[in-house]
Short mmCIF file of N, CA and C in Angstrom, two decimals:
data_model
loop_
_atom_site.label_atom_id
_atom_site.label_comp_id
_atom_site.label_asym_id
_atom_site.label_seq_id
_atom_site.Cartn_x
_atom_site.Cartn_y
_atom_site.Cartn_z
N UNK A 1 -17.32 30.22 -13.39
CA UNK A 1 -16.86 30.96 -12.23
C UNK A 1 -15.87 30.08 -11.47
N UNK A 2 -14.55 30.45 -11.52
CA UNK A 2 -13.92 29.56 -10.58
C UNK A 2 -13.77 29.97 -9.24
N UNK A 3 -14.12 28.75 -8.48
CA UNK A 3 -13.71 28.60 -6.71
C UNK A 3 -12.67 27.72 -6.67
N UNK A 4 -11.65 28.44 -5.77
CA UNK A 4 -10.19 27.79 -5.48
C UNK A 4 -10.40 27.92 -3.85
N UNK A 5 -10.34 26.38 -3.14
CA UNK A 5 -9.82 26.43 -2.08
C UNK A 5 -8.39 25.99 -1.52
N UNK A 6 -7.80 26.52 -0.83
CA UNK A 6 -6.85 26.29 -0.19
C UNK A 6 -6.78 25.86 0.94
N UNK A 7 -6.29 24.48 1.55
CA UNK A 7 -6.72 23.53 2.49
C UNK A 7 -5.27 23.64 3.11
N UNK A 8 -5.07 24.10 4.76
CA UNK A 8 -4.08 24.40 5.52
C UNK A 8 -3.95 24.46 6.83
N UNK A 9 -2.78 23.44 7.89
CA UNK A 9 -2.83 23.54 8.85
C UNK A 9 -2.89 24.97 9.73
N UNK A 10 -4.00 24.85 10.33
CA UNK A 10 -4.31 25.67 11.47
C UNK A 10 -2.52 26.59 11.93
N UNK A 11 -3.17 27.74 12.16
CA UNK A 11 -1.72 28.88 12.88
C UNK A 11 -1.49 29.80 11.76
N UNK A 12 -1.74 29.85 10.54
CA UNK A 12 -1.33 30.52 9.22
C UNK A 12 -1.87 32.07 9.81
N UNK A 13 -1.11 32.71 9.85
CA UNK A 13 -1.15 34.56 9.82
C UNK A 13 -2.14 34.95 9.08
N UNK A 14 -2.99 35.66 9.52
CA UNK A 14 -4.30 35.85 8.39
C UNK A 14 -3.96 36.73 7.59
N UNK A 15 -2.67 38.02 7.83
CA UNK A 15 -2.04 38.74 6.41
C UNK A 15 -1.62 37.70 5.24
N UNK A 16 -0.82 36.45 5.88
CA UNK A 16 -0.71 35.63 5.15
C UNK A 16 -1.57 35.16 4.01
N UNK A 17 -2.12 34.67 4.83
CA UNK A 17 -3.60 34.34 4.12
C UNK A 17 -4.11 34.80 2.83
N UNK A 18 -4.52 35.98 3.66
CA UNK A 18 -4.84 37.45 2.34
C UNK A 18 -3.38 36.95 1.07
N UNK A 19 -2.66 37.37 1.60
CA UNK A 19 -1.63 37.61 0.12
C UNK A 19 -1.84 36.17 -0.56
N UNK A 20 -2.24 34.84 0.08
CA UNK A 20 -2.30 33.62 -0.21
C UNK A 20 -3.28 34.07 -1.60
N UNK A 21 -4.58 34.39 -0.95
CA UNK A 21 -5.75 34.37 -1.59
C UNK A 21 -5.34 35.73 -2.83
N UNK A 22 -5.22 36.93 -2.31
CA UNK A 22 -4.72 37.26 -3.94
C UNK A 22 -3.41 37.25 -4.41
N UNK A 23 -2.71 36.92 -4.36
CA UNK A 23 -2.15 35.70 -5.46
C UNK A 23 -2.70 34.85 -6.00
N UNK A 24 -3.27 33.80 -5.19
CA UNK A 24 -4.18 32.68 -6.27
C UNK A 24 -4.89 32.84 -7.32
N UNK A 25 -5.72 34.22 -7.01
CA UNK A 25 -7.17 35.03 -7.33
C UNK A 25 -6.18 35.64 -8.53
N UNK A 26 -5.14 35.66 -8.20
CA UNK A 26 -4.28 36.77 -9.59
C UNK A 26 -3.73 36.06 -10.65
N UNK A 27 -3.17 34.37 -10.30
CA UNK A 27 -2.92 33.21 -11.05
C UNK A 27 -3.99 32.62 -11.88
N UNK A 28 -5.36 32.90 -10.95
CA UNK A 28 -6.15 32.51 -12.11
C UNK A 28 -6.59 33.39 -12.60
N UNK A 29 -6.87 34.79 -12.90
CA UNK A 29 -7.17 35.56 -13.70
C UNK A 29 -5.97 35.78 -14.71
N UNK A 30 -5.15 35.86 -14.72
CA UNK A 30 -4.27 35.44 -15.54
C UNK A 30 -4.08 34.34 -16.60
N UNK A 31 -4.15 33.12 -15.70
CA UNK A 31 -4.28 32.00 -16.13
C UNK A 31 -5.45 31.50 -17.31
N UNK A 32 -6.55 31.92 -16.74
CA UNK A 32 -7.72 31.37 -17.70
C UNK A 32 -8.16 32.62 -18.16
N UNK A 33 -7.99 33.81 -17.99
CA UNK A 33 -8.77 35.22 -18.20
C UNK A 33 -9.66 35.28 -17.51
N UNK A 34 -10.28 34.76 -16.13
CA UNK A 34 -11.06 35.11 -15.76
C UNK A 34 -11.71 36.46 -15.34
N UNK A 35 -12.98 37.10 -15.29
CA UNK A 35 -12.52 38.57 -14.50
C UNK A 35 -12.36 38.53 -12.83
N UNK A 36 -11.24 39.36 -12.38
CA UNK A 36 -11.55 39.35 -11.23
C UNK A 36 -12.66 39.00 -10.07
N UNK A 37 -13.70 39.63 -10.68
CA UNK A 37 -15.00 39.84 -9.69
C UNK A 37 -15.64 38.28 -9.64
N UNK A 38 -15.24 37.35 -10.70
CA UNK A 38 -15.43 36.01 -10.94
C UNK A 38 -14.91 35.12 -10.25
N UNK A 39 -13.90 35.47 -9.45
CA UNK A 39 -12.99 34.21 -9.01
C UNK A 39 -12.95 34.48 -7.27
N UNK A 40 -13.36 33.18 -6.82
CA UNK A 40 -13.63 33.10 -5.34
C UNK A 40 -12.25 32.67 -4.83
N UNK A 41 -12.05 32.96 -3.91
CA UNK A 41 -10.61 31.92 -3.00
C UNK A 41 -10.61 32.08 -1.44
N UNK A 42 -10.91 30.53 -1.01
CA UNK A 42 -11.42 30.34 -0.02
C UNK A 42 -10.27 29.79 0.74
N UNK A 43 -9.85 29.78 2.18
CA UNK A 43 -8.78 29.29 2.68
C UNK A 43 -9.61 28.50 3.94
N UNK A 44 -8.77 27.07 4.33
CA UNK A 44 -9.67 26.33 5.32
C UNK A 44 -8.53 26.07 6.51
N UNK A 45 -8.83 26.07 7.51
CA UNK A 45 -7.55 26.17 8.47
C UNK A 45 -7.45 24.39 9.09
N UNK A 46 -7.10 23.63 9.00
CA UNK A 46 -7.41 22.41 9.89
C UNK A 46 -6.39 22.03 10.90
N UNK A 47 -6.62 21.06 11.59
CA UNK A 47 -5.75 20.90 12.84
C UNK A 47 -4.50 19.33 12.07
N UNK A 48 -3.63 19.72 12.91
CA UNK A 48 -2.83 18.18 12.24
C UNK A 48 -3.44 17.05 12.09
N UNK A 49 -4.55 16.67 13.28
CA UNK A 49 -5.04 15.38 13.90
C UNK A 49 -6.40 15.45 12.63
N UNK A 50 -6.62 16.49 12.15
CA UNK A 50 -7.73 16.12 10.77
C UNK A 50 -7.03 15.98 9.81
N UNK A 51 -5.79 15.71 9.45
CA UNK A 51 -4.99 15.41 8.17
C UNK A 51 -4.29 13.94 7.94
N UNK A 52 -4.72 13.09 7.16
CA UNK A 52 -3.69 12.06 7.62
C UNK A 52 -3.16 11.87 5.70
N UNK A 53 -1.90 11.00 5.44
CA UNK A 53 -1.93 10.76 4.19
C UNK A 53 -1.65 9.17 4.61
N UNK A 54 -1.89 8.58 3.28
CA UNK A 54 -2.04 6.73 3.67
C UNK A 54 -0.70 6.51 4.17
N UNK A 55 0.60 7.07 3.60
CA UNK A 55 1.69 6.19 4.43
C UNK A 55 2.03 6.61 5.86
N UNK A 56 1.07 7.47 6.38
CA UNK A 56 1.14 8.00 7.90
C UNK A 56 1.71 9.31 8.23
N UNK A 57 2.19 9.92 6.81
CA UNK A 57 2.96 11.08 6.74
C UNK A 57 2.25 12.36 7.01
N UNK A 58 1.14 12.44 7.91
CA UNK A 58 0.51 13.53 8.09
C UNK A 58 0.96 14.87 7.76
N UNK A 59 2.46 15.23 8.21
CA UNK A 59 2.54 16.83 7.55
C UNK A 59 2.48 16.79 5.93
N UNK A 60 2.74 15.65 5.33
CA UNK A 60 2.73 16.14 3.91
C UNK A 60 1.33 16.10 3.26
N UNK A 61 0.54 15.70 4.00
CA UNK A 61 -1.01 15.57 3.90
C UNK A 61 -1.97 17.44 3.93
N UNK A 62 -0.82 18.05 3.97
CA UNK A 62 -1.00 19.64 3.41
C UNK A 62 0.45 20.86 3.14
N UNK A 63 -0.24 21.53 2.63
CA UNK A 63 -1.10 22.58 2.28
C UNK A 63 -1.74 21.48 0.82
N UNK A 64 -2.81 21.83 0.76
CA UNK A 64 -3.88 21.09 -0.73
C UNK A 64 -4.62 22.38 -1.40
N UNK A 65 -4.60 22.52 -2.75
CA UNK A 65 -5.25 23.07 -3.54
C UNK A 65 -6.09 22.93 -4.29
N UNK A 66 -7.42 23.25 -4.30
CA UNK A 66 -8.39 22.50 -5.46
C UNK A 66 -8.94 23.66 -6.25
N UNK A 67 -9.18 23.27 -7.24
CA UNK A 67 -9.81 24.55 -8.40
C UNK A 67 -11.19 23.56 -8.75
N UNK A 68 -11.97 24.74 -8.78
CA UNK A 68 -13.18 24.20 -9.65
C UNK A 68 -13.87 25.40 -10.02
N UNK A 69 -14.05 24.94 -11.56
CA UNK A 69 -14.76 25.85 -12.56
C UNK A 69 -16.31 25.58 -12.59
N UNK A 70 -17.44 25.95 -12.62
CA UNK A 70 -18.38 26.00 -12.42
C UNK A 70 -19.29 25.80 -14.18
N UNK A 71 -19.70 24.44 -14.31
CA UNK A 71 -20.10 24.76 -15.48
C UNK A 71 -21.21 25.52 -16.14
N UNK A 72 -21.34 26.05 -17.00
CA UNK A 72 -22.91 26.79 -17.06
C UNK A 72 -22.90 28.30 -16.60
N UNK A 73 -21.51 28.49 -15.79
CA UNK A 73 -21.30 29.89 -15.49
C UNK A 73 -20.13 30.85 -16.02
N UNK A 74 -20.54 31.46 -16.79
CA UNK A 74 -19.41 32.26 -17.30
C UNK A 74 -18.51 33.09 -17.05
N UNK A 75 -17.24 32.45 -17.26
CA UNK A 75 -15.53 33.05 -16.53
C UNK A 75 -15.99 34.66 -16.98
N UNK A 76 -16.08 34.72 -17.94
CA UNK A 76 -15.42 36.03 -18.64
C UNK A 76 -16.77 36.62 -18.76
#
């Protein structure tokens, strides 16, 4: 079962959002064959001051994407 979160500074349009999440949800059913009803996509809103990257470059410290497949649970 894959869960995809999407990690993003705070203010994002929640229509946005939505089209964020299916699109993603549509990349990976595509992508791996998953079925629809299988694939989670979660969006996290954070503030600048919770983002840092080591050379101090905080805005590039998002948007972040993570996928994880769930082992033991079946995509298809």
């Amino acid at each position: 079962m894959p869960f995809v979160t999407v990690d993003h500074f705070a203010g994002v349009d929640p229509q946005v959002r939505r089209l964020l999440q299916q699109r993603v949800a549509q990349v990976v059913v595509e992508t791996l064959g998953a079925p629809p009803e299988n694939v989670r996509v979660f969006t996290r809103a954070f503030s600048p001051e919770d983002a840092y990257r080591g050379d101090g470059d905080a805005a590039a410290a998002l948007p972040m994407i993570r996928v994880e497949l769930m082992s033991g649970r079946p995509w298809s």
